[in-house]
Coordinates of C-alpha atoms in Angstrom, one line a residue:
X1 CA 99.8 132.1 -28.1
X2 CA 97.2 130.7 -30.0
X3 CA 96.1 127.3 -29.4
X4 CA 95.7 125.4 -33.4
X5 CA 95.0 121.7 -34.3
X6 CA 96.3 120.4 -37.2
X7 CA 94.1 117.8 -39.4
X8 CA 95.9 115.3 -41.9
X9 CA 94.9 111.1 -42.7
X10 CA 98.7 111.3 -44.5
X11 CA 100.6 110.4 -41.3
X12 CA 104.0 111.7 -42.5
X13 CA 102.4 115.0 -43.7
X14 CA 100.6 115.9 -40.0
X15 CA 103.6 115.0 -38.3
X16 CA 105.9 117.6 -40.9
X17 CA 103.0 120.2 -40.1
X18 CA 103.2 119.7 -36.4
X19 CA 107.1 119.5 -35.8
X20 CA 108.7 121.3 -38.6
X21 CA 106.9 124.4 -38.8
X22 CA 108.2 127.6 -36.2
X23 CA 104.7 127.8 -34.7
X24 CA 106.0 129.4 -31.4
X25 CA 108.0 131.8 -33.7
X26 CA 104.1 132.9 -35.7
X27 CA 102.4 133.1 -32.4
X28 CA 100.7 129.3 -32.6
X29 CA 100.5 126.4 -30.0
X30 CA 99.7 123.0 -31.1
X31 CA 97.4 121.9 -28.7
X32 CA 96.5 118.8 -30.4
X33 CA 97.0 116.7 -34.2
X34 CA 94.4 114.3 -35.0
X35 CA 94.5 111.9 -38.5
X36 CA 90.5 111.7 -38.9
X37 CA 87.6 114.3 -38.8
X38 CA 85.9 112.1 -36.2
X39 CA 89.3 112.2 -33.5
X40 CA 89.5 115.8 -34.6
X41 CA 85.7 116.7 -33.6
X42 CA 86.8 115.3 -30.2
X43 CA 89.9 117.2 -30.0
X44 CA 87.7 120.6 -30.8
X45 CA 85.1 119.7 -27.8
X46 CA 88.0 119.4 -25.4
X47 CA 90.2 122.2 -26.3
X48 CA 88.1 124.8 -28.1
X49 CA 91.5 126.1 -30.6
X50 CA 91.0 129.4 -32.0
X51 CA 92.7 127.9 -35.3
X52 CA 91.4 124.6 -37.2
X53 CA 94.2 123.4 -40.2
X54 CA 93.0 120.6 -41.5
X55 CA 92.9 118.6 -45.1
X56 CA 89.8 118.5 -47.2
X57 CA 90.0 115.2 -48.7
X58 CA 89.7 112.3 -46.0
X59 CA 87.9 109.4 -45.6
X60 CA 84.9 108.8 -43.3
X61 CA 84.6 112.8 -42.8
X62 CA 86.0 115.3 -44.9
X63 CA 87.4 118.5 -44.1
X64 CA 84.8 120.3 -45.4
X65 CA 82.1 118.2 -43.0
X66 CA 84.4 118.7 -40.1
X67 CA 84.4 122.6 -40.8
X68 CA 80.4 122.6 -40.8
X69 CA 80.1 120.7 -37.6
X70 CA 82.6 122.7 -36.0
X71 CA 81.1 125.7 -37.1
X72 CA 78.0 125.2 -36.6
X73 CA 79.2 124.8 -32.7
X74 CA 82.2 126.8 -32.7
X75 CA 81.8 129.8 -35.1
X76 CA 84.9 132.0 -33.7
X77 CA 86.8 129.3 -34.8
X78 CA 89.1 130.0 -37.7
X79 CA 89.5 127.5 -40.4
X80 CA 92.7 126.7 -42.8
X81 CA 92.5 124.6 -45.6
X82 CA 95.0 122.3 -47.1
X83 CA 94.3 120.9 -50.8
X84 CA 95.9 119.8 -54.0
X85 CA 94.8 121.6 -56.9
X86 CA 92.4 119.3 -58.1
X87 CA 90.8 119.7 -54.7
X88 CA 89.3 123.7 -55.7
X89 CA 85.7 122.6 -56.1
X90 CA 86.4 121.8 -52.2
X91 CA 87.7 124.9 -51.4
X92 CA 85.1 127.2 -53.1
X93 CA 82.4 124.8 -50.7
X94 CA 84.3 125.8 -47.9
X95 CA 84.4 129.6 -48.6
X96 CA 80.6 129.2 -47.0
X97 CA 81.6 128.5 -44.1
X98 CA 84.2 131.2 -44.1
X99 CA 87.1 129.6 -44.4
X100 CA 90.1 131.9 -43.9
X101 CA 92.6 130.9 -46.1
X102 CA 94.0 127.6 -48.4
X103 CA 97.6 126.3 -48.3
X104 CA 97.8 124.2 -51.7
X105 CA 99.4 120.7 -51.8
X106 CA 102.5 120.2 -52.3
X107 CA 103.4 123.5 -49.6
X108 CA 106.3 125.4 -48.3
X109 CA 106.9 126.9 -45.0
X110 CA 107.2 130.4 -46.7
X111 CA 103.2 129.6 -47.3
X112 CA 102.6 129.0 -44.0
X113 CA 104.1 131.8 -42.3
X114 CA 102.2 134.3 -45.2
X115 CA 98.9 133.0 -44.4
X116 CA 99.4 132.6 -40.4
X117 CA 101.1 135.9 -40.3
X118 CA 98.3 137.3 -41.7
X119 CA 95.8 135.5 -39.2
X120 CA 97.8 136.0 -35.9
X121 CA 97.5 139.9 -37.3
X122 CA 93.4 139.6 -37.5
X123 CA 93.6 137.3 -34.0
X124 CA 95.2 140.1 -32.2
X125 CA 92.9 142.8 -33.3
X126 CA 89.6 140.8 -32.7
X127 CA 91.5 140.3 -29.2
X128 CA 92.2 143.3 -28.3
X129 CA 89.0 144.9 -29.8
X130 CA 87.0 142.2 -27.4
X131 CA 89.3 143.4 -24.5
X132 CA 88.4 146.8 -24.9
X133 CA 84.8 145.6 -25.1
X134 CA 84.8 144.1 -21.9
X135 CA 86.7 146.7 -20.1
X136 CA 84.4 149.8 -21.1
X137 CA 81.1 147.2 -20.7
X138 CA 82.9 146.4 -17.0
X139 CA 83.8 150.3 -16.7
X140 CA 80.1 151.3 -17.6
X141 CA 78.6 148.6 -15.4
X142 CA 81.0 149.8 -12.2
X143 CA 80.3 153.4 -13.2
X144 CA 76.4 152.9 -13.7
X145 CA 76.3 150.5 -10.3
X146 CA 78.2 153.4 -8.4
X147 CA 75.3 156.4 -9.6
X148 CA 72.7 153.9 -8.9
X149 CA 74.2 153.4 -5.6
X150 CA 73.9 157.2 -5.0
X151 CA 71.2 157.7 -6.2
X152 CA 69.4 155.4 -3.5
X153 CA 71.8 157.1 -0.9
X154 CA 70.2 160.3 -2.0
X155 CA 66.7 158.7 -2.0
X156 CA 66.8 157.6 1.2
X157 CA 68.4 161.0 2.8
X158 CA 65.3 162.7 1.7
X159 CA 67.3 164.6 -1.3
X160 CA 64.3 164.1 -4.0
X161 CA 61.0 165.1 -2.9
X162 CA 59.0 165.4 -5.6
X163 CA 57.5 162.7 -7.6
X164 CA 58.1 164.0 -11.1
X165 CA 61.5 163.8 -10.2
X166 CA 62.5 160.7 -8.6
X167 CA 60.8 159.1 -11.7
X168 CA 62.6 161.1 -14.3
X169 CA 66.1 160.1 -12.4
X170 CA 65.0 156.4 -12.3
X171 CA 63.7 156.2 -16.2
X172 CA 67.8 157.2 -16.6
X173 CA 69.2 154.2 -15.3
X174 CA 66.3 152.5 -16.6
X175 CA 64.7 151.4 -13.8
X176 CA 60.5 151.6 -12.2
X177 CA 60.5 152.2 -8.7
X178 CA 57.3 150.6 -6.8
X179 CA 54.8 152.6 -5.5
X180 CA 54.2 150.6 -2.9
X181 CA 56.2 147.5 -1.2
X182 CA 58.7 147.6 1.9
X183 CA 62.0 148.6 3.0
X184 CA 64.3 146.8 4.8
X185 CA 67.5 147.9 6.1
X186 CA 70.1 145.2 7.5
X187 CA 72.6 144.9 9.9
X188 CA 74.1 142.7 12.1
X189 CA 75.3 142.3 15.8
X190 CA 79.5 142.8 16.0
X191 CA 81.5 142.3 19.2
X192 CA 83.9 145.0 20.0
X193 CA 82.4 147.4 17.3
X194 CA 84.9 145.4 15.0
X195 CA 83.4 145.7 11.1
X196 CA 84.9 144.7 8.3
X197 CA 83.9 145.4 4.3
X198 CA 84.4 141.9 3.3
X199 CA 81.9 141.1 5.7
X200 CA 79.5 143.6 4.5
X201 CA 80.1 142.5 0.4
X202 CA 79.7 138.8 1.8
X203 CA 76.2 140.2 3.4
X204 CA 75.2 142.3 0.3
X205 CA 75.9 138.9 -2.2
X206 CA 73.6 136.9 0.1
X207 CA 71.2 139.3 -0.1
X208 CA 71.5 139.9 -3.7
X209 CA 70.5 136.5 -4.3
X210 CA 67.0 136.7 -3.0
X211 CA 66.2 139.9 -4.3
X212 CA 66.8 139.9 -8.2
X213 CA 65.1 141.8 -10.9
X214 CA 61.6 143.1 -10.3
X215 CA 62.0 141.5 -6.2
X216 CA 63.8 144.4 -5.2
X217 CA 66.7 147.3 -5.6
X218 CA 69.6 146.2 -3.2
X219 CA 72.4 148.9 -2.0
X220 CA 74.2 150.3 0.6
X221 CA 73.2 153.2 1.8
X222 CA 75.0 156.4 3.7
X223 CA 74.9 154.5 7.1
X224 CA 76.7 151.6 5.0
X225 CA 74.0 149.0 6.2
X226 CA 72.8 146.6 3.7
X227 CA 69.7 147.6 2.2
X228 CA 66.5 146.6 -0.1
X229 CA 63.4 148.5 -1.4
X230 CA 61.2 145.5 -2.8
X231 CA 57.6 146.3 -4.4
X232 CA 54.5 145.0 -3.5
X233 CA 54.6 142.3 -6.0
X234 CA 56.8 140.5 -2.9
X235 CA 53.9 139.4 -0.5
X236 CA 54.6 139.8 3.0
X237 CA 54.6 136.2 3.3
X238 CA 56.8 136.0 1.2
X239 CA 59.3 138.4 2.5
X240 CA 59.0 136.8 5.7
X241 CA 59.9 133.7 3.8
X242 CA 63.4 135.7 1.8
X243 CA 64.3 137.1 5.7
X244 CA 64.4 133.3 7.5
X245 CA 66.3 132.0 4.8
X246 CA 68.9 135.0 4.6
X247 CA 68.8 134.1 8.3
X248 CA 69.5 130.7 8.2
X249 CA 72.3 131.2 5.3
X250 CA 74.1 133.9 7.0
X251 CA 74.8 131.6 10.4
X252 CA 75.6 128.6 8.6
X253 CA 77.9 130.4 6.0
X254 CA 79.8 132.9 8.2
X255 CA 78.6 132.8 12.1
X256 CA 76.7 136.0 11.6
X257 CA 73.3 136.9 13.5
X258 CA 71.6 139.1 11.1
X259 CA 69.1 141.9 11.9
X260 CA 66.4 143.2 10.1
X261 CA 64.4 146.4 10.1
X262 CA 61.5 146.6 8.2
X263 CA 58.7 149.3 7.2
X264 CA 55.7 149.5 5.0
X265 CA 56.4 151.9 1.4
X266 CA 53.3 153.8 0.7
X267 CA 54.5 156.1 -2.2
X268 CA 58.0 156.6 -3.9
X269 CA 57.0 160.6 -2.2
X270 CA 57.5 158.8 1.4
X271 CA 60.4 156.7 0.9
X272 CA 62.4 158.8 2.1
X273 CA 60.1 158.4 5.6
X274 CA 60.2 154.6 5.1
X275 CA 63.5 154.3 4.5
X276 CA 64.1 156.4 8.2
X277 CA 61.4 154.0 9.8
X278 CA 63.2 150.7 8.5
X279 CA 66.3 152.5 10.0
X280 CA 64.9 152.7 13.2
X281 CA 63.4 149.6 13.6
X282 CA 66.6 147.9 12.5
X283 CA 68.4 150.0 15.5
X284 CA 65.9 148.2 18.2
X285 CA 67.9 145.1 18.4
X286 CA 70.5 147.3 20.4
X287 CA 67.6 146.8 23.3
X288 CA 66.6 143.7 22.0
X289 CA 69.5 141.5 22.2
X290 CA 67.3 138.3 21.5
X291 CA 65.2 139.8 18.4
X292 CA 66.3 139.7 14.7
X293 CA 63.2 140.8 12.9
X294 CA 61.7 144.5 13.6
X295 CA 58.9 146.0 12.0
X296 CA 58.3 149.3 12.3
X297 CA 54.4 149.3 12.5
X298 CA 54.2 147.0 14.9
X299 CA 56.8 148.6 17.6
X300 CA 55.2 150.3 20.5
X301 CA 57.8 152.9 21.3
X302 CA 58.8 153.4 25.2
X303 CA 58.4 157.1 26.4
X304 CA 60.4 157.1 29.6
X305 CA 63.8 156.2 28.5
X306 CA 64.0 159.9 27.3
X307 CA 63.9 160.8 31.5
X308 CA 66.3 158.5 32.8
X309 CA 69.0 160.6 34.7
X310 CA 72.8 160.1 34.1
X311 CA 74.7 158.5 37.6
X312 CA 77.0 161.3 37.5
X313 CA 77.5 162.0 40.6
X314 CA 78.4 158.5 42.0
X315 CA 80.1 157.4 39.1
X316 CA 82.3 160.3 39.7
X317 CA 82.9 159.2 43.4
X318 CA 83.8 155.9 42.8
X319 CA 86.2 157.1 40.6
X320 CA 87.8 159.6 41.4
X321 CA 87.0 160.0 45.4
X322 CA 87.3 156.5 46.4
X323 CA 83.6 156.6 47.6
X324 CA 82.0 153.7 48.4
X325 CA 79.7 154.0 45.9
X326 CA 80.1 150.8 43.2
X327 CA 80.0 152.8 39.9
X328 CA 80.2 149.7 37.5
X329 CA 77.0 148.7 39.5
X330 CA 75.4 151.7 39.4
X331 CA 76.1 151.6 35.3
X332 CA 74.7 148.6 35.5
X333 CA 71.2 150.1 36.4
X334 CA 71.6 153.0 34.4
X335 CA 71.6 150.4 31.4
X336 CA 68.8 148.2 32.7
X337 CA 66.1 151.1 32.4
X338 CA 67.1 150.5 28.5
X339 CA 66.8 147.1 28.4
X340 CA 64.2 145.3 26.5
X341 CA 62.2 148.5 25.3
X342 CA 61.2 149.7 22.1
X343 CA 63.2 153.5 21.6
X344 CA 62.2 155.4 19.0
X345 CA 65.5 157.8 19.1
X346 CA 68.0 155.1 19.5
X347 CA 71.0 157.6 19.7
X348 CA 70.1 158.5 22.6
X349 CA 71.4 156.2 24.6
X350 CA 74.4 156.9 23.0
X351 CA 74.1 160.7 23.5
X352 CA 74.0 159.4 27.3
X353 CA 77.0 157.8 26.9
X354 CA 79.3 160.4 25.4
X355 CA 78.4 163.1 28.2
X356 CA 79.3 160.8 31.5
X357 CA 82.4 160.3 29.0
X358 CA 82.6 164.0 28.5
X359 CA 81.7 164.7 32.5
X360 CA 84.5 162.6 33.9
X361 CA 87.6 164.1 31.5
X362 CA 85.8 167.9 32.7
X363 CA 85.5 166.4 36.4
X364 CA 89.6 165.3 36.1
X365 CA 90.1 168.7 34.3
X366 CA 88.4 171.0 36.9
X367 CA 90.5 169.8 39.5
X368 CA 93.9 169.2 37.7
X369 CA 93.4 165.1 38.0
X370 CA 95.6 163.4 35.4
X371 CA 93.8 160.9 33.7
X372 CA 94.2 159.2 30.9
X373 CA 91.9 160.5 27.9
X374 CA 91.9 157.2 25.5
X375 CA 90.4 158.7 22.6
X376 CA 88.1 161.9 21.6
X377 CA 85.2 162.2 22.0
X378 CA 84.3 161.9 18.3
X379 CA 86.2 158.5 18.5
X380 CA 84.6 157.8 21.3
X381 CA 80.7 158.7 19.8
X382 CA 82.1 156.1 16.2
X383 CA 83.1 153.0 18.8
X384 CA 79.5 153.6 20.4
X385 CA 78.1 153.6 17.0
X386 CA 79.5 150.9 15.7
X387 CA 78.3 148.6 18.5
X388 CA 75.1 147.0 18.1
X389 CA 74.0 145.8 21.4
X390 CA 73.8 146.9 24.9
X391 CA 75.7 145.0 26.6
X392 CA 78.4 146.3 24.3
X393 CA 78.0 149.5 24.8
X394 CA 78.1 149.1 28.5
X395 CA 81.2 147.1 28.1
X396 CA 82.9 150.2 26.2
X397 CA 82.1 152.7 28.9
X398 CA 83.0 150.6 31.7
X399 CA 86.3 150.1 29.8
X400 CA 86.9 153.9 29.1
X401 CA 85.8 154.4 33.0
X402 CA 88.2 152.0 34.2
X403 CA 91.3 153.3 32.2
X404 CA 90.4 156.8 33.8
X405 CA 89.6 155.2 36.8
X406 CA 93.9 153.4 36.6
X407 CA 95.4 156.1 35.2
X408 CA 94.1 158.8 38.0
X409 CA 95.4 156.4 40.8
X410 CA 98.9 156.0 39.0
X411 CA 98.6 152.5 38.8
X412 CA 97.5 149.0 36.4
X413 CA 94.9 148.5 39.0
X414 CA 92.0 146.3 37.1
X415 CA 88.8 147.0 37.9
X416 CA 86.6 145.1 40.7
X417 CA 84.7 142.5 37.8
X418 CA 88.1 141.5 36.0
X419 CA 89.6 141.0 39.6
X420 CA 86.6 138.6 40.0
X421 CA 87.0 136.9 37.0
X422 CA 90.3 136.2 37.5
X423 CA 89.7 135.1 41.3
X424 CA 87.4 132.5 39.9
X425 CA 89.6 130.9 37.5
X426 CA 92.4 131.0 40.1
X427 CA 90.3 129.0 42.8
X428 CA 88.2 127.1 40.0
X429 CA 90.2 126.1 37.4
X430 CA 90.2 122.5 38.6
X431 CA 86.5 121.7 38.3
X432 CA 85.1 120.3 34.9
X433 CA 82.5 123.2 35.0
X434 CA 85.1 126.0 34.4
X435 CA 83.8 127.7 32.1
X436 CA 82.4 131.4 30.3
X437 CA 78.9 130.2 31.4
X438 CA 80.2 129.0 35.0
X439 CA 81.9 132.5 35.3
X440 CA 79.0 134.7 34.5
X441 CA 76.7 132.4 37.1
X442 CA 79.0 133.0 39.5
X443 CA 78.8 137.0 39.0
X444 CA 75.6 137.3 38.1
X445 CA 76.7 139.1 34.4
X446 CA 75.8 137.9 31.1
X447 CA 78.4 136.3 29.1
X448 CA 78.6 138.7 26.5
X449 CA 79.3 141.4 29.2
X450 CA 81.9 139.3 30.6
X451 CA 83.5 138.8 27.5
X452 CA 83.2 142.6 26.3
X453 CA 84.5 143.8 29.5
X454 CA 87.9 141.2 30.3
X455 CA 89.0 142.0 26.6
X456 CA 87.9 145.6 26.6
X457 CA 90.8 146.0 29.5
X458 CA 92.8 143.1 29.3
X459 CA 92.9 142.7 25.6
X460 CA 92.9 138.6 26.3
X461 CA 89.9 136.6 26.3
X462 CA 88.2 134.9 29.3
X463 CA 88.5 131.1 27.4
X464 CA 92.2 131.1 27.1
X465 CA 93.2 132.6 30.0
X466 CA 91.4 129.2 31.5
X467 CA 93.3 126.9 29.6
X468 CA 96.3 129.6 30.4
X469 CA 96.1 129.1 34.0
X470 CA 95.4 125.2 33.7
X471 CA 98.4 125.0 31.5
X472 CA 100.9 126.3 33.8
X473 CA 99.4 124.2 36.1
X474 CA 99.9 121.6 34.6
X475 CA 103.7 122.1 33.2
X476 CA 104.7 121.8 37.2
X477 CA 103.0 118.4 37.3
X478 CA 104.0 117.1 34.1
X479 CA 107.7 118.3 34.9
X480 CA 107.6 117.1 38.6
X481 CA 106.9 113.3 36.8
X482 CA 105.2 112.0 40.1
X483 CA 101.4 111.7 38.4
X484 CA 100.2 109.9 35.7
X485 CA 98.8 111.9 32.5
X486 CA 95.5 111.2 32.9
X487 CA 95.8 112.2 36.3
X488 CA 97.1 115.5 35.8
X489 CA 94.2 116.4 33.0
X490 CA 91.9 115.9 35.8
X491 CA 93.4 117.6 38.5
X492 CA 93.1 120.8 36.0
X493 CA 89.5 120.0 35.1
X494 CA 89.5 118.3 32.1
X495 CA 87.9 114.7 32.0
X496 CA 89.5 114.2 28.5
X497 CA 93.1 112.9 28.7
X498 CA 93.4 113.0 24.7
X499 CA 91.8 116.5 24.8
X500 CA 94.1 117.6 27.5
X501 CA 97.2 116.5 25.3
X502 CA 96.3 118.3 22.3
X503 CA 96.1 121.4 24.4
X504 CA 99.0 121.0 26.0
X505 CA 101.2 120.5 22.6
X506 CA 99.2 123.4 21.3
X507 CA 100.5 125.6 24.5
X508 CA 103.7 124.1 24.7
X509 CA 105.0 123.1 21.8
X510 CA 105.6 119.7 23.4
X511 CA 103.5 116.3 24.4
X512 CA 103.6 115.8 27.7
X513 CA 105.5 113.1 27.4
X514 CA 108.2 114.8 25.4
X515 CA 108.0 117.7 28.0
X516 CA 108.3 115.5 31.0
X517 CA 111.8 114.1 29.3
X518 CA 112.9 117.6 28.4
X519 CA 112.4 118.5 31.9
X520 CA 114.0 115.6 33.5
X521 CA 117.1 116.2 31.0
X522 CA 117.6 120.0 32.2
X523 CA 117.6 118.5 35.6
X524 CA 120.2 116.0 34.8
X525 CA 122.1 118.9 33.0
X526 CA 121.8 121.0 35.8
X527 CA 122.7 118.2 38.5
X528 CA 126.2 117.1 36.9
X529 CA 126.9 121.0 36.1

């Protein structure tokens, strides 16, 4: 439908043009009927119609000045005419402003539906010519985005070498590539290796913002890590300055701890080396858990990570030989030695990983153990990958270990630091400290490790299995109805008796008052049964 106003000062003649006529049946809407070029101009700035029908003659404003306002504002708006024939010095005026067509006075619907035939016909082609339009300028923009895209991919995986032709292949999307600037490659830290792509197009928009135009090229390269070549026009200062804010934006927007890696461009030759040495410096804040901002030519790489020896052996023991040997401690120190250091070939670590992984299944295998394999070992190397911390990746093994570990001995058995955890909440749950931070200072881990671990191999997290044991505790009281509400919250360590009703509805499905008299019913019930 097409939305059309309809302008007449002869009240009885607008109101036949606006109810008689079949304008649903011609393709036309009337989205408004005014009797005045000035309450007609008012009409056109809040609708916008593609169609204008309006008289010549009228007092105050004529049709004819009401056309040249509106297009003079409005030119894709259509105009028909109605005038007598003494009005045809009016109508040649208005051919100048490209008036489509006149209706003469007095009219019949048979010229209406001629002339509005004929413009719903020229409507619908401009229409569909402007939707093609939009969908091949939307095509070639996806299309040309996409090459672009790959073309920076290919860049940064050292595919064009020579200078001659990295400029030839950027003069064809029409871009100049700096000779000199920075790189920066982005990333973020993600619990449980859990990554998702709204996340990274949420990342890629925020960064998009601060690098526009001649600031910087923006993509997503082969690694699919969010990142920008920016020229030197961009002072360090002020990329400093880009990097808080995209900081400070990222937390407050979504909760995410962004990274950065970043590395000096020399030469569009050497990109290819920059680009590597952004990647690399990004990839320190595995090590660095505290850091967010790496540059590469200020890093002073440790050397004797690339020495430390896999606990093999008692790992192995632990495991399989119920030695005494504690193999989640002695992981534990094997991790420390990475801690905190700069590590030029951050897979290594990872490497590391995958072959006690490997050396466990081929110990079990030797000797006919059945163990439980809970992914391959490619799966196994993408989790790794896709965890961007240490104490995640320590968490992962440990998990992996510990499912060998059950399945070998036949039985759920948890391992020694979720037995702990548990024992603490079982004995502690009634003190107002309970807490994530109040476990890890009673173990001596870090909360993230705590975390990583009890849902690696529990699949629950620590917080709510406090307010799961306090709740069950506190159904028996509630249901016994000897202690007061307040009472009971803090006899399960919550000082908050408000707080403590809100999670107990949110558990139960009840207040405690309305559990305490469901309770007491069932009794009752159960009594005279």
């Amino acid at each position: 439908m097409y939305r059309l106003i309809i302008v007449d000062d002869e009240w009885e003649a607008l109101k036949g043009m606006r109810d008689t006529l079949p304008w649903e049946q011609w393709g036309f809407e009337v989205a408004g009927a005014a009797s005045s070029g000035e309450e007609a101009w008012s009409l056109v700035e809040t609708i916008i119609p593609d169609v204008l029908l309006t008289d010549i003659r009228m007092d105050e404003m004529s049709g004819i000045q009401l056309i040249d306002r509106v297009h003079q504002k409005y030119p894709e708006i259509r105009s028909v005419i109605i005038s007598g024939y003494s009005d045809i010095e009016y109508y040649r005026k208005a051919l100048e402003y490209k008036v489509f067509d006149y209706i003469l006075k007095p009219s019949r619907e048979e010229d209406f539906s001629k002339i509005f035939g004929n413009l719903r016909t020229i409507l619908d082609q401009e229409r569909s010519k402007e939707e093609r339009y939009h969908y091949f300028k939307e095509h070639w923009n996806k299309s040309r985005e996409a090459l672009l895209e790959s073309f920076f991919c290919d860049l940064s995986e050292g595919i064009y070498r020579e200078i001659g032709e990295i400029s030839e292949k950027a003069s064809e999307f029409g871009i100049l590539l700096p000779l000199k600037g920075y790189v920066v490659e982005i990333g973020w830290r993600v619990e449980d290796g859990e990554e998702d792509d709204a996340g990274r197009t949420e990342i890629r928009r925020c960064v998009q913002k601060y690098f526009r135009g001649n600031d910087g090229f923006v993509f997503v390269n082969k690694k699919q890590l969010v990142t920008v070549i920016s020229p030197e026009v961009v002072s360090e200062a002020q990329l400093e300055r880009k990097i808080r804010e995209m900081l400070r934006e990222a937390w407050a927007e979504w909760g995410i701890g962004l990274c950065f890696g970043i590395s000096s461009l020399v030469g569009m030759k050497e990109m290819a080396e920059g680009l590597k040495e952004a990647d690399i410096a990004l990839h320190q804040m595995i090590f660095m858990e505290t850091e967010q901002i790496f540059s590469y030519q200020d890093l002073i790489f440790d050397e004797d990570c690339v020495v430390v020896q896999l606990p093999v052996e008692p790992v192995v023991n632990g495991v399989f030989l119920n030695g005494e040997a504690d193999w989640e401690r002695e992981l534990e120190r094997f991790f420390s030695h990475f801690k905190g250091k700069y590590i030029y070939d951050y897979n290594h670590l990872d490497f590391l990983c995958i072959q006690m992984y490997l050396e466990l299944l081929r110990y079990a295998d030797k000797r006919e153990i059945v163990v439980l394999e809970t992914c391959s070992r490619a799966e196994f190397a993408e989790e790794l990958a896709n965890i961007y911390s240490l104490s995640g990746k320590q968490a992962l093994l440990t998990a992996k270990i510990s499912q060998m570990a059950h399945s070998a001995m036949g039985t759920e058995v948890k391992s020694r630091l979720v037995r702990d955890i548990e024992h603490i909440i079982k004995e502690d749950y009634s003190s107002a400290n309970m807490s994530l931070n109040y476990i890890a200072d009673k173990t001596g881990r870090t909360v993230n490790y705590l975390s990583a671990v009890y849902k690696n191999e529990t699949g629950k997290n620590i917080n709510d299995e406090i307010v799961r044991c306090r709740m069950e505790k506190a159904k028996r009281l509630v249901g016994d109805g000897q202690m007061k509400m307040y009472r009971i919250a803090e006899s399960i360590g919550y000082t908050d008796s408000s707080y403590f009703a809100k999670l107990f509805k949110r558990y139960t499905g009840l207040s405690p008052a309305s559990y305490r008299e469901t309770v007491a019913r069932q009794k009752e019930e159960k009594l005279y049964d």
